[in-house]
């Protein structure tokens, strides 16, 4: 019988996940089907239960259900615990297992697709919401020299710092508002704020980009105001989050199927479309 998987969210029509996983399945000869499920805002749990009852093997979870998915899981990976959010559910007779592949996906995109090693680098992470929290553990695991957290609301960044500094493992961590960044330079600046969704750029001081630096926006599909501002400010390169989307999908696929799908051709396909 063909194994069933799905992405669940609200809205969901725009999701590229069904297309990505269909190509992964074809490239790795997996007998599986992957669909998109729109759940009503109050209807996440029943929709998951119905999918399991219908033979579902696993799900990706997207906005706004990642926190609910975390609560629903019977067991969780350490990175899902740290993220306090789940984007991947695995169903088995033993129950529901929750994992989070967002951070791994971003790190894979940065290091493998973009060829930017994080070890020893000065990294600035903008934002202190769910998107920022979700990538903290995999980012620290790469052992950057320094990780600076900056947020519009400074004390939210400070709280995130307090939570993750016990896991800094030699990385110099600090946190504050945007204004406090003046005079500093970074090799990599990651935009994990929701500013791009409002077509805005986080209000950063001038001169933050070191020579050879990369500006990375987790939002995908277009050049964001953050990317445009970074270019003006002398960032050597900019990237959107399409590679992160494909790589987090590949990590989920691996968790479900035990097979690592190739990602480069899928990324090319999506960029072309
Ligand atoms: P997500 O799960 O996408 O991270 P969130 O938890 O609501 O969503 O967090 C949104 C983040 O984007 C926050 O860090 C928010 O800053 P505040 O904590 O000060 O609210 C940030 N953000 C949203 N709009 C922004 C803007 N226009 N400029 C800068 N930061 C913005």
Tab-separated table of N, CA, C and O and ligand atoms in Angstrom, residues 127-131 151-153 156 178 192-195 200 202, ligand 1:
chain	number	residue	atom	x	y	z
A	127	UNK	N	15.811	38.828	15.326
A	127	UNK	CA	14.516	38.292	15.719
A	127	UNK	C	14.653	37.445	16.968
A	127	UNK	O	15.746	36.937	17.274
A	128	UNK	N	13.557	37.293	17.683
A	128	UNK	CA	13.581	36.480	18.901
A	128	UNK	C	12.270	35.727	19.066
A	128	UNK	O	11.887	35.352	20.166
A	129	UNK	N	11.575	35.500	17.938
A	129	UNK	CA	10.318	34.746	17.965
A	129	UNK	C	10.575	33.280	17.666
A	129	UNK	O	11.696	32.778	17.834
A	130	UNK	N	9.529	32.614	17.200
A	130	UNK	CA	9.618	31.182	16.946
A	130	UNK	C	10.650	30.824	15.889
A	130	UNK	O	11.342	29.811	16.018
A	131	UNK	N	10.764	31.640	14.852
A	131	UNK	CA	11.700	31.325	13.766
A	131	UNK	C	13.141	31.365	14.277
A	131	UNK	O	13.961	30.505	13.925
A	151	UNK	N	16.987	42.014	18.549
A	151	UNK	CA	15.541	42.040	18.306
A	151	UNK	C	15.002	43.437	18.557
A	151	UNK	O	15.576	44.212	19.317
A	152	UNK	N	13.890	43.767	17.853
A	152	UNK	CA	13.225	45.061	18.045
A	152	UNK	C	12.928	45.261	19.533
A	152	UNK	O	13.184	46.318	20.092
A	153	UNK	N	12.407	44.222	20.158
A	153	UNK	CA	12.184	44.249	21.606
A	153	UNK	C	13.385	43.569	22.262
A	153	UNK	O	13.491	42.342	22.260
A	156	UNK	N	13.353	40.504	24.741
A	156	UNK	CA	13.012	39.171	24.214
A	156	UNK	C	14.278	38.448	23.743
A	156	UNK	O	14.423	37.248	23.913
A	178	UNK	N	18.490	46.550	18.198
A	178	UNK	CA	19.200	46.815	16.937
A	178	UNK	C	20.229	47.939	17.101
A	178	UNK	O	21.313	47.887	16.534
A	192	UNK	N	15.573	36.463	10.903
A	192	UNK	CA	14.516	35.565	11.392
A	192	UNK	C	13.359	36.379	11.953
A	192	UNK	O	12.545	35.855	12.704
A	193	UNK	N	13.288	37.670	11.601
A	193	UNK	CA	12.138	38.479	12.018
A	193	UNK	C	11.014	38.289	11.006
A	193	UNK	O	11.221	37.745	9.916
A	194	UNK	N	9.827	38.757	11.372
A	194	UNK	CA	8.685	38.694	10.458
A	194	UNK	C	8.606	39.969	9.616
A	194	UNK	O	7.613	40.189	8.917
A	195	UNK	N	9.652	40.806	9.636
A	195	UNK	CA	9.608	42.093	8.935
A	195	UNK	C	9.354	41.926	7.435
A	195	UNK	O	8.567	42.678	6.844
A	200	UNK	N	8.982	44.995	5.051
A	200	UNK	CA	9.864	45.955	5.729
A	200	UNK	C	11.217	45.286	5.982
A	200	UNK	O	11.329	44.077	5.958
A	202	UNK	N	14.336	45.117	8.920
A	202	UNK	CA	14.639	45.503	10.302
A	202	UNK	C	15.533	46.745	10.278
A	202	UNK	O	16.439	46.826	9.449
B	1	LIG	P1	7.988	33.878	14.086
B	1	LIG	O1	7.446	32.584	14.549
B	1	LIG	O2	7.895	34.113	12.604
B	1	LIG	O3	9.340	34.156	14.615
B	1	LIG	P2	6.892	35.651	16.082
B	1	LIG	O4	7.142	34.657	17.146
B	1	LIG	O5	5.619	36.420	16.081
B	1	LIG	O6	6.948	34.968	14.637
B	1	LIG	O7	8.119	36.660	16.055
B	1	LIG	C1	8.216	37.683	15.128
B	1	LIG	C2	9.587	38.304	15.223
B	1	LIG	O8	9.751	39.273	14.189
B	1	LIG	C3	9.833	39.024	16.515
B	1	LIG	O9	11.213	38.941	16.825
B	1	LIG	C4	9.427	40.466	16.166
B	1	LIG	O10	10.012	41.459	16.980
B	1	LIG	P3	9.324	41.819	18.406
B	1	LIG	O11	9.717	40.734	19.354
B	1	LIG	O12	9.918	43.154	18.769
B	1	LIG	O13	7.853	41.881	18.150
B	1	LIG	C5	9.995	40.547	14.775
B	1	LIG	N1	9.380	41.565	13.917
B	1	LIG	C6	8.127	41.557	13.400
B	1	LIG	N2	7.940	42.619	12.597
B	1	LIG	C7	9.102	43.326	12.583
B	1	LIG	C8	9.552	44.526	11.940
B	1	LIG	N3	8.744	45.214	11.117
B	1	LIG	N4	10.830	44.934	12.152
B	1	LIG	C9	11.642	44.231	12.961
B	1	LIG	N5	11.272	43.103	13.622
B	1	LIG	C10	10.026	42.650	13.429
